[in-house]
Each structure stands twice: as C-alpha cells, then as structure tokens.
Amino acid sequence: MPKIHIPVIEYKQGGRQMLVTAMSPTEVVRMVSKPEAWDPVKTTAHGNRPRDAQHLQGIVKYLTEEEHFVLGAAVLYLTTKEAKFTPIPVPDGVAGEEDAATVGFLSVDIGAKFDIGDGQHRIGAYENIVQNRDEEGDLVMERLRRSGQPLIIVIEDDPKRRAQDFADLQRNVKAPTQSMGQSMDRRQPINRCLNELFESVPLFQDRVEYFKDNPGKLSAKLFSFKTVRYTSGLLLVGNGYRSPSTMDKAVNGKFEGTVDSDAAAARAQVEEFWTALGELVRFADVVDGGLPVAELREATYLTSAGVLYAIAYAVHNAVKSEQMTITEAVRALDTISFDRAPKNAAGETILPVTSEDTIFAGNLINTETGKLEAGRTAWESAGALLVKAIFDEVLNGGATVPGQASGESVPA
C-alpha cells in the first residue's frame, strides 16, 4: 500500500512508542478523523467529549487576531497496522544507544486518519478557519500555512487505552490561577497598566498576590491580582456588564481610544483610586509599616474582595455624577467603620450581626452567621450604601441626602 513519510522524533513513554512532529495546520485538518462521542460501552473507538462551541470560537478568534500565536501539542493516535517507524542512521558521536530520542521517519498508509486523543478544539479551530477563509492572499491563511502544529503521535491499538490517556492527561495538568494567568497576559491593557502601577503606588508595593486568587489569613499580601483587576474594572466601567468577556472588552476599551490621552486618562483614574485608597487610615497604617497585613485582615473587612468591589462600585457612581473627584470620593470613606463585627471572649462573632455593628450587615455579612457573603448581589447592595455615605459626606457635610432614608436613588 502506498505510504506517506513524516519526519519524527521517536521515544518511549510508559513502554509505548510515541513520536513527535509538526505539520501544517491545513494538513492536520485533512488527516484527522472526526471525533466520535465517548461511549464507555463501545470497544471500536475511544471517543471524545462533545466540542464546546464557545471554547472553539475563542481559539478561532485567538488564531485570527494574534500574529505570534502559540498552541500546545495535540495527541493523535495510529494503529500498529497503519504506521511504522524507521530510524535514520546518524554519524558516530552524534547519538548514543542510551539517548531517549531517535530521529527517523514515520511511514503511514495513504488514507489512514489520525484519531484525536487530546486537542480536538485546537484542530476544530483550524478546520473552522480553513473552511471559512480560503481567499487568495488571506493573511491568516498565509500565517497558518507558514506555521506548524506540534503533534504527539501515539501508536496504540486499544481504544480503551486511548481513552485512559485522555483521562490521565487532564488529571496531570494544573491550570494556573486566574491571578497568575491574568498578570502574565500583557496583551490586555488593563493588565499592563496594573503591572506598571505595582511599582509606583505605595499600597501595592510587594503586597499583591499573584499565585493565589485568595491570600491566606496570615498572608503578608493585601489582595490578589484577580481582585485588584476586577476592582479597577468596576472603577472604570461600573457594574453594567454581566459576563467576564464583555466586561474585559469594556475595560480594555478604556485604554484603546482614538487618541493617546484616552489610555493616559484610564491609567490616571486607576492610579488615583489606589493611591487614595492607600491613604485611608487603616491602609495608611499598613503602608507606613505600623500595622501588619495579617492584623488588618483580622480586624477589618478592608481586604475582602467584596468590600473592594463595593468601594469601586460606589466611587464609580459618585464620580459619574461629576460632583466630585475620585480622591474626594475615596477620602469620604474614612468616615465609615470597616471594622469587623464585635466578637465575644472566645473570639466568635456576636450574633446576630446588626447594622449598628457594621454597615455591611445584611448585604456582605450574613446577619445570622456573621460570615461574608459571595456574589455580586451582596457587594452591589453594600456599594449602594457606600454611595449614599459618600454623597452625605462630600456634598452635605455628613447630613442625610433627601431620599436616602427611604432607599431612593442618589445622583449618579
């Protein structure tokens, strides 16, 4: 039977023959079979999970927009009848018998199709682009034709063994935390902005956690990158976006105006907010070195993500009224106690928690348990109270703004 010959590097893993190579994405699309649905009863094909259309389209968007793209290796399968490896003799001294890798050619029957083990969304994205962008001179297609998709080809006859490989691959991969992934992603302007400010804003200096999304109780870090990022986003665009992707687009759009001053203005707003926040009494104590972060966390709610979101939400709406600056709005918060609800001699929160104990009772703080509540409903409710407090202090010298007692809205 006629064969095609693919240059590969052969190695063994777990006693099985595996081969590494790279092929043009257009060739990969042509040579893979359509994944079958996973069915543990079947014995003729190992199957795969259903394709996630949204995830696939995300990869399509990435490939079409990013010139310097990078995608990891896909894992493909062939049977012992379909493929054979032939090593290439190498000069003396170049390789030894103990080397893990051997260079050679993989001979594959013409018409044989690769079975996709891991990487169906990557290959599906290539397929989508190839099918929808076939115009002569298309820059995306030219980029793909010049590129290679790395492949790990496993010679394995048993469908169940192939399915086990998929389970093992997922189990042995650990995704980075959102904080770490976001801080490394410098394509997004908001991430670049924050990374630059971490060196200049006193509150940030060596107090942002990158490796965890929630700093521990005794951590010397004030808040995670994820929390700082979302708080900054709320400051810039408010809370009108219900999905992370649409909010990201709106936030990054603040840095992508028609003139350079747009980006400068967004950066200045974020810098002003975090600088002013660092001047609040309790944060200032930390910045000055008089109060350890762990003690601030133990005594107040200020390091809670929900409280920071509520503050940013409140400041955004206060400044939107055009009656005060970011700094004025933040400084007005010094009139509010962010101390935790009182505790008894045993160190337990005295229940029920009331509004006299903390402004966050019944919104961010569960009155019956004393625990912090998660979710935007909680911090939005808290933020609404903070907005009222800011207007009371800045516009009325601490007097009640008409309508606040009845829950009516304040200028925004």
PDB file of N, CA and C in Angstrom, residues 27-75:
ATOM      1  N   GLU A  27      -2.747  20.643   6.811  1.00  0.00           N
ATOM      2  CA  GLU A  27      -2.544  19.205   6.615  1.00  0.00           C
ATOM      3  C   GLU A  27      -3.139  18.410   7.772  1.00  0.00           C
ATOM      4  N   VAL A  28      -3.022  18.950   8.986  1.00  0.00           N
ATOM      5  CA  VAL A  28      -3.589  18.257  10.145  1.00  0.00           C
ATOM      6  C   VAL A  28      -5.090  18.103   9.976  1.00  0.00           C
ATOM      7  N   VAL A  29      -5.760  19.182   9.552  1.00  0.00           N
ATOM      8  CA  VAL A  29      -7.206  19.150   9.343  1.00  0.00           C
ATOM      9  C   VAL A  29      -7.585  18.057   8.350  1.00  0.00           C
ATOM     10  N   ARG A  30      -6.781  17.903   7.324  1.00  0.00           N
ATOM     11  CA  ARG A  30      -7.081  16.922   6.272  1.00  0.00           C
ATOM     12  C   ARG A  30      -6.873  15.491   6.732  1.00  0.00           C
ATOM     13  N   MET A  31      -5.989  15.286   7.706  1.00  0.00           N
ATOM     14  CA  MET A  31      -5.587  13.923   8.051  1.00  0.00           C
ATOM     15  C   MET A  31      -6.208  13.382   9.339  1.00  0.00           C
ATOM     16  N   VAL A  32      -7.049  14.156  10.023  1.00  0.00           N
ATOM     17  CA  VAL A  32      -7.674  13.645  11.245  1.00  0.00           C
ATOM     18  C   VAL A  32      -9.107  13.213  10.966  1.00  0.00           C
ATOM     19  N   SER A  33      -9.544  12.234  11.723  1.00  0.00           N
ATOM     20  CA  SER A  33     -10.929  11.786  11.612  1.00  0.00           C
ATOM     21  C   SER A  33     -11.797  12.575  12.573  1.00  0.00           C
ATOM     22  N   LYS A  34     -13.070  12.702  12.276  1.00  0.00           N
ATOM     23  CA  LYS A  34     -13.993  13.417  13.133  1.00  0.00           C
ATOM     24  C   LYS A  34     -14.177  12.644  14.435  1.00  0.00           C
ATOM     25  N   PRO A  35     -14.012  13.296  15.583  1.00  0.00           N
ATOM     26  CA  PRO A  35     -14.127  12.582  16.862  1.00  0.00           C
ATOM     27  C   PRO A  35     -15.528  12.004  17.068  1.00  0.00           C
ATOM     28  N   GLU A  36     -15.563  10.777  17.544  1.00  0.00           N
ATOM     29  CA  GLU A  36     -16.840  10.174  17.915  1.00  0.00           C
ATOM     30  C   GLU A  36     -17.146  10.499  19.371  1.00  0.00           C
ATOM     31  N   ALA A  37     -18.429  10.481  19.715  1.00  0.00           N
ATOM     32  CA  ALA A  37     -18.821  10.755  21.094  1.00  0.00           C
ATOM     33  C   ALA A  37     -18.356   9.629  22.007  1.00  0.00           C
ATOM     34  N   TRP A  38     -17.915   9.982  23.199  1.00  0.00           N
ATOM     35  CA  TRP A  38     -17.456   8.988  24.166  1.00  0.00           C
ATOM     36  C   TRP A  38     -18.613   8.108  24.606  1.00  0.00           C
ATOM     37  N   ASP A  39     -18.389   6.810  24.541  1.00  0.00           N
ATOM     38  CA  ASP A  39     -19.367   5.826  24.993  1.00  0.00           C
ATOM     39  C   ASP A  39     -18.593   4.680  25.620  1.00  0.00           C
ATOM     40  N   PRO A  40     -18.647   4.535  26.950  1.00  0.00           N
ATOM     41  CA  PRO A  40     -17.854   3.503  27.627  1.00  0.00           C
ATOM     42  C   PRO A  40     -18.220   2.079  27.235  1.00  0.00           C
ATOM     43  N   VAL A  41     -19.358   1.907  26.573  1.00  0.00           N
ATOM     44  CA  VAL A  41     -19.772   0.561  26.170  1.00  0.00           C
ATOM     45  C   VAL A  41     -19.071   0.127  24.888  1.00  0.00           C
ATOM     46  N   LYS A  42     -18.792   1.094  24.003  1.00  0.00           N
ATOM     47  CA  LYS A  42     -18.177   0.757  22.726  1.00  0.00           C
ATOM     48  C   LYS A  42     -16.735   0.276  22.920  1.00  0.00           C
ATOM     49  N   THR A  43     -16.302  -0.566  22.023  1.00  0.00           N
ATOM     50  CA  THR A  43     -14.921  -1.054  22.071  1.00  0.00           C
ATOM     51  C   THR A  43     -14.182  -0.782  20.762  1.00  0.00           C
ATOM     52  N   THR A  44     -14.847  -0.169  19.780  1.00  0.00           N
ATOM     53  CA  THR A  44     -14.215   0.057  18.478  1.00  0.00           C
ATOM     54  C   THR A  44     -13.591   1.435  18.354  1.00  0.00           C
ATOM     55  N   ALA A  45     -13.982   2.381  19.202  1.00  0.00           N
ATOM     56  CA  ALA A  45     -13.423   3.733  19.158  1.00  0.00           C
ATOM     57  C   ALA A  45     -13.409   4.301  20.568  1.00  0.00           C
ATOM     58  N   HIS A  46     -12.354   5.093  20.887  1.00  0.00           N
ATOM     59  CA  HIS A  46     -12.264   5.570  22.264  1.00  0.00           C
ATOM     60  C   HIS A  46     -13.178   6.757  22.510  1.00  0.00           C
ATOM     61  N   GLY A  47     -13.524   7.496  21.452  1.00  0.00           N
ATOM     62  CA  GLY A  47     -14.476   8.595  21.604  1.00  0.00           C
ATOM     63  C   GLY A  47     -13.872   9.814  22.290  1.00  0.00           C
ATOM     64  N   ASN A  48     -14.665  10.871  22.369  1.00  0.00           N
ATOM     65  CA  ASN A  48     -14.200  12.127  22.952  1.00  0.00           C
ATOM     66  C   ASN A  48     -15.396  12.874  23.518  1.00  0.00           C
ATOM     67  N   ARG A  49     -15.128  13.935  24.270  1.00  0.00           N
ATOM     68  CA  ARG A  49     -16.214  14.743  24.802  1.00  0.00           C
ATOM     69  C   ARG A  49     -16.801  15.606  23.685  1.00  0.00           C
ATOM     70  N   PRO A  50     -18.038  16.072  23.829  1.00  0.00           N
ATOM     71  CA  PRO A  50     -18.623  16.952  22.810  1.00  0.00           C
ATOM     72  C   PRO A  50     -17.811  18.243  22.700  1.00  0.00           C
ATOM     73  N   ARG A  51     -17.727  18.753  21.513  1.00  0.00           N
ATOM     74  CA  ARG A  51     -16.998  20.006  21.324  1.00  0.00           C
ATOM     75  C   ARG A  51     -17.761  21.162  21.954  1.00  0.00           C
ATOM     76  N   ASP A  52     -17.033  22.018  22.628  1.00  0.00           N
ATOM     77  CA  ASP A  52     -17.592  23.224  23.230  1.00  0.00           C
ATOM     78  C   ASP A  52     -17.470  24.331  22.188  1.00  0.00           C
ATOM     79  N   ALA A  53     -18.609  24.731  21.609  1.00  0.00           N
ATOM     80  CA  ALA A  53     -18.590  25.706  20.515  1.00  0.00           C
ATOM     81  C   ALA A  53     -17.972  27.035  20.946  1.00  0.00           C
ATOM     82  N   GLN A  54     -18.263  27.467  22.164  1.00  0.00           N
ATOM     83  CA  GLN A  54     -17.740  28.752  22.639  1.00  0.00           C
ATOM     84  C   GLN A  54     -16.222  28.696  22.798  1.00  0.00           C
ATOM     85  N   HIS A  55     -15.733  27.591  23.361  1.00  0.00           N
ATOM     86  CA  HIS A  55     -14.291  27.416  23.528  1.00  0.00           C
ATOM     87  C   HIS A  55     -13.597  27.368  22.167  1.00  0.00           C
ATOM     88  N   LEU A  56     -14.200  26.643  21.235  1.00  0.00           N
ATOM     89  CA  LEU A  56     -13.627  26.536  19.890  1.00  0.00           C
ATOM     90  C   LEU A  56     -13.554  27.908  19.224  1.00  0.00           C
ATOM     91  N   GLN A  57     -14.633  28.689  19.330  1.00  0.00           N
ATOM     92  CA  GLN A  57     -14.640  30.014  18.711  1.00  0.00           C
ATOM     93  C   GLN A  57     -13.629  30.948  19.369  1.00  0.00           C
ATOM     94  N   GLY A  58     -13.375  30.711  20.646  1.00  0.00           N
ATOM     95  CA  GLY A  58     -12.353  31.506  21.324  1.00  0.00           C
ATOM     96  C   GLY A  58     -10.972  31.264  20.729  1.00  0.00           C
ATOM     97  N   ILE A  59     -10.692  30.001  20.376  1.00  0.00           N
ATOM     98  CA  ILE A  59      -9.407  29.676  19.752  1.00  0.00           C
ATOM     99  C   ILE A  59      -9.355  30.248  18.338  1.00  0.00           C
ATOM    100  N   VAL A  60     -10.480  30.191  17.627  1.00  0.00           N
ATOM    101  CA  VAL A  60     -10.542  30.797  16.281  1.00  0.00           C
ATOM    102  C   VAL A  60     -10.210  32.283  16.367  1.00  0.00           C
ATOM    103  N   LYS A  61     -10.812  32.961  17.318  1.00  0.00           N
ATOM    104  CA  LYS A  61     -10.563  34.398  17.495  1.00  0.00           C
ATOM    105  C   LYS A  61      -9.092  34.649  17.802  1.00  0.00           C
ATOM    106  N   TYR A  62      -8.527  33.829  18.656  1.00  0.00           N
ATOM    107  CA  TYR A  62      -7.117  33.966  19.015  1.00  0.00           C
ATOM    108  C   TYR A  62      -6.216  33.773  17.801  1.00  0.00           C
ATOM    109  N   LEU A  63      -6.483  32.743  17.016  1.00  0.00           N
ATOM    110  CA  LEU A  63      -5.643  32.448  15.856  1.00  0.00           C
ATOM    111  C   LEU A  63      -5.750  33.520  14.776  1.00  0.00           C
ATOM    112  N   THR A  64      -6.928  34.088  14.626  1.00  0.00           N
ATOM    113  CA  THR A  64      -7.123  35.087  13.577  1.00  0.00           C
ATOM    114  C   THR A  64      -6.599  36.468  13.981  1.00  0.00           C
ATOM    115  N   GLU A  65      -6.565  36.748  15.289  1.00  0.00           N
ATOM    116  CA  GLU A  65      -6.162  38.080  15.741  1.00  0.00           C
ATOM    117  C   GLU A  65      -4.716  38.164  16.198  1.00  0.00           C
ATOM    118  N   GLU A  66      -4.154  37.047  16.638  1.00  0.00           N
ATOM    119  CA  GLU A  66      -2.816  37.081  17.212  1.00  0.00           C
ATOM    120  C   GLU A  66      -1.768  36.573  16.218  1.00  0.00           C
ATOM    121  N   GLU A  67      -0.894  37.451  15.807  1.00  0.00           N
ATOM    122  CA  GLU A  67       0.147  37.067  14.843  1.00  0.00           C
ATOM    123  C   GLU A  67       1.139  36.100  15.474  1.00  0.00           C
ATOM    124  N   HIS A  68       1.524  36.345  16.709  1.00  0.00           N
ATOM    125  CA  HIS A  68       2.509  35.498  17.383  1.00  0.00           C
ATOM    126  C   HIS A  68       1.794  34.478  18.271  1.00  0.00           C
ATOM    127  N   PHE A  69       0.981  33.639  17.674  1.00  0.00           N
ATOM    128  CA  PHE A  69       0.201  32.674  18.452  1.00  0.00           C
ATOM    129  C   PHE A  69       1.047  31.480  18.866  1.00  0.00           C
ATOM    130  N   VAL A  70       0.576  30.786  19.891  1.00  0.00           N
ATOM    131  CA  VAL A  70       1.232  29.555  20.325  1.00  0.00           C
ATOM    132  C   VAL A  70       0.155  28.592  20.806  1.00  0.00           C
ATOM    133  N   LEU A  71       0.193  27.371  20.292  1.00  0.00           N
ATOM    134  CA  LEU A  71      -0.722  26.310  20.722  1.00  0.00           C
ATOM    135  C   LEU A  71       0.093  25.071  21.071  1.00  0.00           C
ATOM    136  N   GLY A  72      -0.287  24.418  22.144  1.00  0.00           N
ATOM    137  CA  GLY A  72       0.424  23.220  22.567  1.00  0.00           C
ATOM    138  C   GLY A  72       0.154  22.036  21.646  1.00  0.00           C
ATOM    139  N   ALA A  73       0.908  20.967  21.883  1.00  0.00           N
ATOM    140  CA  ALA A  73       0.815  19.775  21.035  1.00  0.00           C
ATOM    141  C   ALA A  73      -0.535  19.082  21.192  1.00  0.00           C
ATOM    142  N   ALA A  74      -1.047  18.586  20.081  1.00  0.00           N
ATOM    143  CA  ALA A  74      -2.228  17.716  20.094  1.00  0.00           C
ATOM    144  C   ALA A  74      -1.750  16.269  20.156  1.00  0.00           C
ATOM    145  N   VAL A  75      -2.527  15.418  20.790  1.00  0.00           N
ATOM    146  CA  VAL A  75      -2.187  13.999  20.891  1.00  0.00           C
ATOM    147  C   VAL A  75      -3.057  13.220  19.905  1.00  0.00           C
TER     148      VAL A  75
END
